[in-house]
Coordinates of C-alpha atoms and ligand atoms in Angstrom, one line a residue:
M373 CA -2.8 -34.3 4.7
E374 CA 0.2 -32.1 4.1
N375 CA 0.8 -31.3 0.4
E376 CA 4.5 -31.1 -0.4
N377 CA 3.7 -28.7 -3.3
T378 CA 2.2 -26.1 -1.1
A379 CA 3.8 -22.6 -1.3
K380 CA 5.2 -21.0 1.8
I381 CA 3.1 -18.2 3.2
I382 CA 4.5 -14.7 3.1
S383 CA 2.9 -13.3 6.3
G384 CA 2.3 -9.6 6.2
K385 CA 1.2 -9.8 9.8
E386 CA 4.6 -11.2 10.8
V387 CA 6.7 -8.7 8.9
S388 CA 4.4 -5.9 10.1
A389 CA 4.8 -7.0 13.8
K390 CA 8.5 -6.7 13.5
I391 CA 8.5 -3.3 11.8
R392 CA 5.8 -2.0 14.2
G393 CA 7.9 -3.1 17.1
D394 CA 10.8 -1.0 15.7
L395 CA 8.5 1.9 15.1
S396 CA 7.2 1.8 18.7
R397 CA 10.8 2.1 20.0
R398 CA 11.6 4.9 17.6
C399 CA 8.4 6.6 18.8
D400 CA 9.6 6.4 22.4
A401 CA 12.9 7.9 21.5
F402 CA 11.2 10.7 19.6
R403 CA 9.0 11.4 22.5
E404 CA 12.0 11.7 24.9
K405 CA 13.7 14.1 22.5
T406 CA 10.8 16.3 21.5
G407 CA 8.1 15.9 24.3
R408 CA 5.5 14.8 21.7
V409 CA 4.7 11.8 19.5
P410 CA 4.4 11.6 15.7
G411 CA 0.9 12.6 14.5
L412 CA -1.2 11.4 11.6
A413 CA -4.4 13.0 10.3
V414 CA -6.7 11.3 7.9
I415 CA -9.4 13.2 6.0
R416 CA -12.4 11.1 4.8
V417 CA -15.2 12.6 2.7
G418 CA -18.5 10.8 2.7
E419 CA -19.5 7.4 4.1
D420 CA -18.0 4.9 1.8
P421 CA -18.0 1.7 3.9
A422 CA -14.6 0.4 2.7
S423 CA -13.0 3.8 3.4
Q424 CA -14.5 3.7 6.9
V425 CA -12.8 0.4 7.6
Y426 CA -9.5 1.5 6.1
V427 CA -9.5 4.7 8.2
R428 CA -10.3 2.8 11.3
N429 CA -7.5 0.4 10.7
K430 CA -5.0 3.3 10.2
L431 CA -6.0 5.0 13.4
R432 CA -5.9 1.7 15.3
A433 CA -2.4 1.0 14.0
C434 CA -1.3 4.5 15.1
E435 CA -2.5 3.7 18.6
E436 CA -0.7 0.4 18.6
V437 CA 2.7 2.0 18.0
G438 CA 2.1 5.1 20.2
F439 CA 1.4 7.7 17.6
Y440 CA -1.2 10.5 17.9
S441 CA -3.9 10.3 15.2
E442 CA -7.1 12.0 14.2
A443 CA -9.8 11.5 11.6
H444 CA -11.6 14.4 10.0
V445 CA -14.9 13.4 8.4
L446 CA -16.5 15.7 5.9
P447 CA -20.0 15.3 4.6
E448 CA -20.5 13.6 1.1
N449 CA -21.8 16.9 -0.4
S450 CA -18.7 19.0 0.7
T451 CA -17.3 21.4 -1.8
M452 CA -13.8 21.4 -3.1
E453 CA -13.2 24.7 -1.2
E454 CA -14.2 23.0 2.1
L455 CA -11.9 20.1 1.4
L456 CA -9.0 22.3 0.6
A457 CA -9.6 24.4 3.7
E458 CA -9.5 21.3 5.8
I459 CA -6.2 20.2 4.2
E460 CA -4.7 23.7 4.6
K461 CA -5.7 23.7 8.3
L462 CA -3.9 20.4 8.9
N463 CA -0.9 21.4 6.8
R464 CA -0.4 24.2 9.3
D465 CA -1.0 22.1 12.4
P466 CA 2.4 21.4 14.1
A467 CA 1.1 18.3 15.9
I468 CA 0.4 16.6 12.5
D469 CA 3.4 15.1 10.7
G470 CA 1.5 13.0 8.2
L471 CA -1.7 13.9 6.4
L472 CA -3.7 11.9 3.9
V473 CA -7.0 12.1 2.1
Q474 CA -8.6 8.7 2.0
L475 CA -9.4 7.7 -1.5
P476 CA -11.8 7.5 -3.3
I477 CA -13.4 10.9 -2.6
P478 CA -16.8 11.7 -4.1
R479 CA -16.8 12.2 -7.9
H480 CA -17.7 15.9 -7.8
L481 CA -14.4 16.6 -6.0
D482 CA -11.0 16.9 -7.8
E483 CA -8.8 14.0 -6.5
K484 CA -5.6 15.3 -8.1
A485 CA -6.0 18.8 -6.6
A486 CA -6.7 17.3 -3.2
I487 CA -3.5 15.2 -3.3
A488 CA -1.5 18.1 -4.6
A489 CA -2.8 20.3 -1.8
V490 CA -1.2 18.2 1.0
A491 CA 2.0 19.8 2.1
D492 CA 5.0 18.0 0.6
E493 CA 6.6 17.2 3.9
K494 CA 3.4 15.7 5.2
D495 CA 2.5 13.6 2.1
V496 CA 2.9 10.2 3.8
D497 CA 1.0 8.4 1.1
A498 CA 3.7 9.6 -1.4
F499 CA 1.1 10.2 -4.1
H500 CA 2.5 13.6 -5.1
K501 CA 3.6 14.0 -8.7
L502 CA 7.0 15.0 -7.3
D503 CA 7.3 11.7 -5.4
A504 CA 6.3 9.8 -8.5
G505 CA 9.1 11.7 -10.4
H506 CA 11.7 10.9 -7.8
L507 CA 10.6 7.2 -7.8
T508 CA 11.0 7.0 -11.6
L509 CA 14.4 8.6 -11.4
G510 CA 15.3 6.1 -8.6
D511 CA 16.1 8.8 -6.0
G512 CA 12.9 8.9 -4.0
N513 CA 13.1 9.0 -0.2
I514 CA 9.4 8.6 0.7
L515 CA 7.8 5.7 -1.0
P516 CA 4.2 4.7 -1.7
C517 CA 3.0 2.4 1.1
T518 CA 1.7 -0.7 -0.8
P519 CA 4.7 -1.3 -3.1
S520 CA 7.3 -0.4 -0.4
G521 CA 5.6 -2.8 1.9
I522 CA 5.9 -5.5 -0.7
M523 CA 9.6 -4.8 -1.1
E524 CA 10.0 -5.1 2.7
M525 CA 8.2 -8.5 2.6
L526 CA 10.5 -9.8 -0.2
R527 CA 13.6 -8.6 1.9
Y528 CA 12.3 -10.2 5.1
Y529 CA 11.8 -13.6 3.4
G530 CA 15.2 -13.4 1.6
I531 CA 13.6 -13.4 -1.8
P532 CA 16.1 -11.9 -4.3
V533 CA 14.9 -9.5 -7.1
A534 CA 18.1 -8.7 -8.9
G535 CA 18.2 -10.4 -12.3
R536 CA 14.8 -12.0 -12.0
E537 CA 11.8 -11.7 -14.2
C538 CA 9.2 -9.6 -12.5
V539 CA 5.7 -9.2 -13.9
V540 CA 3.3 -6.6 -12.4
V541 CA -0.3 -6.9 -13.4
G542 CA -2.0 -3.5 -13.1
R543 CA -0.6 0.0 -13.8
S544 CA -2.4 2.3 -11.3
N545 CA -0.5 5.3 -10.0
I546 CA -0.8 4.0 -6.4
V547 CA 0.2 0.3 -6.9
G548 CA 1.2 -1.0 -10.3
R549 CA 3.5 1.8 -11.6
P550 CA 5.4 2.4 -8.4
M551 CA 5.7 -1.3 -7.8
A552 CA 7.3 -1.7 -11.2
A553 CA 9.6 1.2 -10.5
L554 CA 10.8 -0.3 -7.2
L555 CA 11.4 -3.8 -8.7
L556 CA 13.4 -2.1 -11.5
A557 CA 15.4 -0.1 -8.9
A558 CA 16.1 -3.5 -7.3
D559 CA 17.5 -4.7 -10.6
G560 CA 14.6 -6.9 -11.6
T561 CA 13.7 -7.3 -15.3
V562 CA 10.2 -5.8 -15.2
T563 CA 7.1 -6.2 -17.4
I564 CA 3.9 -4.4 -16.7
A565 CA 0.6 -6.0 -17.9
H566 CA -2.8 -4.4 -17.9
S567 CA -6.3 -4.7 -19.3
R568 CA -5.0 -4.2 -22.9
T569 CA -2.4 -7.0 -22.6
P570 CA -3.7 -9.5 -25.2
D571 CA -2.3 -12.7 -23.8
L572 CA -2.0 -12.3 -20.0
P573 CA -1.2 -15.9 -19.2
E574 CA 1.7 -15.9 -21.6
V575 CA 3.1 -12.9 -19.8
T576 CA 2.5 -14.0 -16.2
R577 CA 4.1 -17.4 -16.9
R578 CA 7.4 -15.7 -17.5
A579 CA 7.5 -14.3 -13.9
D580 CA 9.8 -15.4 -11.2
I581 CA 8.0 -12.7 -9.1
L582 CA 4.4 -12.1 -10.0
V583 CA 2.6 -9.1 -8.5
S584 CA -1.2 -8.9 -9.2
A585 CA -2.8 -5.5 -8.5
V586 CA -6.0 -5.6 -10.4
G587 CA -9.0 -6.2 -8.2
K588 CA -10.6 -9.2 -9.9
A589 CA -11.2 -12.4 -7.8
G590 CA -9.9 -15.5 -9.6
L591 CA -7.9 -13.6 -12.3
I592 CA -4.7 -15.4 -11.6
T593 CA -5.1 -19.2 -11.9
A594 CA -2.5 -22.0 -11.4
D595 CA -1.9 -22.4 -15.1
M596 CA -0.8 -18.7 -15.3
V597 CA 2.0 -19.2 -12.8
K598 CA 5.5 -20.6 -13.5
P599 CA 6.3 -23.5 -11.1
G600 CA 8.3 -22.1 -8.2
A601 CA 7.3 -18.4 -8.8
V602 CA 6.7 -16.0 -5.9
V603 CA 3.1 -14.6 -6.1
I604 CA 2.3 -11.3 -4.4
D605 CA -1.5 -10.7 -4.4
V606 CA -2.4 -7.1 -3.8
G607 CA -6.1 -7.5 -4.9
M608 CA -8.8 -7.0 -2.3
N609 CA -12.1 -8.5 -3.5
R610 CA -15.2 -10.2 -2.2
N611 CA -15.9 -13.7 -3.4
A612 CA -19.4 -15.1 -4.1
D613 CA -19.8 -15.8 -0.4
G614 CA -18.9 -12.2 0.5
K615 CA -15.5 -13.3 1.9
L616 CA -12.4 -11.1 1.4
C617 CA -10.1 -12.6 -1.3
G618 CA -7.3 -11.6 -3.6
D619 CA -6.8 -11.8 -7.4
A620 CA -5.3 -15.2 -7.2
D621 CA -7.0 -18.5 -6.9
F622 CA -5.2 -19.1 -3.6
E623 CA -5.7 -22.9 -3.4
G624 CA -4.7 -23.6 -7.0
V625 CA -1.8 -21.2 -7.1
S626 CA -0.4 -22.4 -3.8
K627 CA 0.2 -25.8 -5.4
V628 CA 2.5 -24.2 -8.1
A629 CA 4.2 -21.2 -6.4
S630 CA 7.1 -21.3 -4.0
Y631 CA 5.8 -18.4 -1.9
I632 CA 2.4 -16.7 -1.8
T633 CA 0.8 -13.8 0.1
P634 CA -2.6 -14.6 1.6
V635 CA -5.6 -12.3 1.5
P636 CA -6.3 -11.2 4.2
G637 CA -3.0 -11.1 6.1
G638 CA -0.6 -10.4 3.3
V639 CA -0.1 -7.1 1.6
G640 CA -2.9 -5.3 3.5
P641 CA -1.2 -5.1 6.9
M642 CA 2.0 -4.0 5.3
T643 CA 0.4 -1.0 3.6
V644 CA -0.7 0.4 6.9
T645 CA 2.7 -0.4 8.5
M646 CA 4.5 1.5 5.8
L647 CA 2.1 4.4 6.3
L648 CA 3.3 4.4 10.0
A649 CA 6.9 4.2 8.8
N650 CA 6.5 7.2 6.5
T651 CA 4.8 9.2 9.3
M652 CA 7.7 8.4 11.7
A653 CA 10.2 9.5 9.1
A654 CA 8.3 12.7 8.4
A655 CA 8.3 13.5 12.1
E656 CA 12.0 12.7 12.5
K657 CA 12.9 15.0 9.6
K658 CA 11.5 17.9 11.7
M659 CA 13.6 17.1 14.7
Ligands
NDP2153 P1 -7.1 0.3 -10.3 O1 -8.5 -0.1 -10.6 O2 -6.7 1.7 -10.2 O3 -6.1 -0.5 -11.3 C1 -6.4 -1.8 -11.7 C2 -5.4 -2.2 -12.8 O4 -5.7 -3.5 -13.2 C3 -5.5 -1.3 -14.0 O5 -4.2 -0.9 -14.5 C4 -6.2 -2.1 -15.1 O6 -5.7 -1.9 -16.4 C5 -5.7 -3.5 -14.7 N1 -6.7 -4.5 -15.1 C6 -8.0 -4.5 -15.0 N2 -8.5 -5.7 -15.6 C7 -7.5 -6.4 -16.0 C8 -7.4 -7.7 -16.6 N3 -8.5 -8.4 -16.9 N4 -6.2 -8.1 -16.9 C9 -5.0 -7.4 -16.6 N5 -5.1 -6.2 -16.0 C10 -6.3 -5.7 -15.7 O7 -6.8 -0.5 -8.9 P2 -5.6 -0.2 -7.8 O8 -4.3 -0.4 -8.4 O9 -6.0 0.9 -6.9 O10 -5.9 -1.5 -6.9 C11 -5.8 -2.8 -7.4 C12 -6.3 -3.8 -6.4 O11 -5.5 -3.8 -5.2 C13 -7.7 -3.6 -5.8 O12 -8.3 -4.8 -5.5 C14 -7.5 -2.8 -4.6 O13 -8.6 -2.9 -3.6 C15 -6.3 -3.5 -4.1 N6 -5.4 -2.7 -3.2 C16 -5.0 -3.3 -2.1 C17 -4.2 -2.6 -1.2 C18 -3.6 -3.4 0.0 O14 -3.1 -2.7 0.9 N7 -3.8 -4.7 0.0 C19 -3.8 -1.2 -1.4 C20 -4.3 -0.7 -2.7 C21 -5.1 -1.4 -3.5 P3 -5.9 -0.5 -17.2 O15 -4.9 0.4 -16.7 O16 -5.7 -0.9 -18.6 O17 -7.4 -0.2 -17.0

């Protein structure tokens, strides 16, 4: 039976399909002008199973829009020198427009130094300190993929941000902080909550737009959501049955929210799509 209080689904798949169609056309035009296609290289260190899946998805997405892509897999026990040498080699490779190191890398390696070693013009993850600085100042041109994908979804579904209460749960450098910066740049009134927030439900209930980027299944329950709020679920977790799920109790929250992103099929596809968009932009800049 149809429940009239069921939130509309924000489909990352649908928004992705539209953007990837546009990218495919831009890729054709780029090929005609330059005689080559945009190229993305991904470095993976070790055999983390989740990273293997993410890298595979990125390469498959490149293929879908017509980009060139390559994965470079280094052994788990690689040294920092070996990793930096691989990054340097790809920094110099003219066929590569976008370069990223799939995180996490093994603990004995220096993640910050690896990110910093990627050439500025190829940093399609936009994790450089400089990118974070530009974003904070509101003049960034290349944006981190997950938060910029979320902004694209809000735009696609005509969900206004200006003047609305936005709550971001999570303050990581790759999701929470840049998400808050983008919502602020779009004139939202932004609150960031985290593990030291004493009364999380009191904060989340203020949100017209609630973004959860924590990584805890079942963290966001229906009673924590204001009726009619838009809920963006970034979390990627496994439930007790081993199924992929977000941070929100999807069934319960769907009865309260006006819009919700599913997991899978919500934020995830958008993250990869924005990586493609950043790679396209990096290639076009060289034209
Ligand atoms: P991090 O672990 O780096 O950050 C998690 C954040 O959640 C931290 O800021 C932490 O607070 C906060 N937190 C932890 N517990 C609580 C709690 N009980 N209440 C409130 N806040 C809490 O994770 P990421 O930002 O990298 O990723 C978050 C989730 O998003 C993960 O599930 C990840 O897999 C997923 N993800 C999904 C992507 C996609 O494309 N769909 C892309 C990237 C990530 P504190 O800072 O105080 O420790």
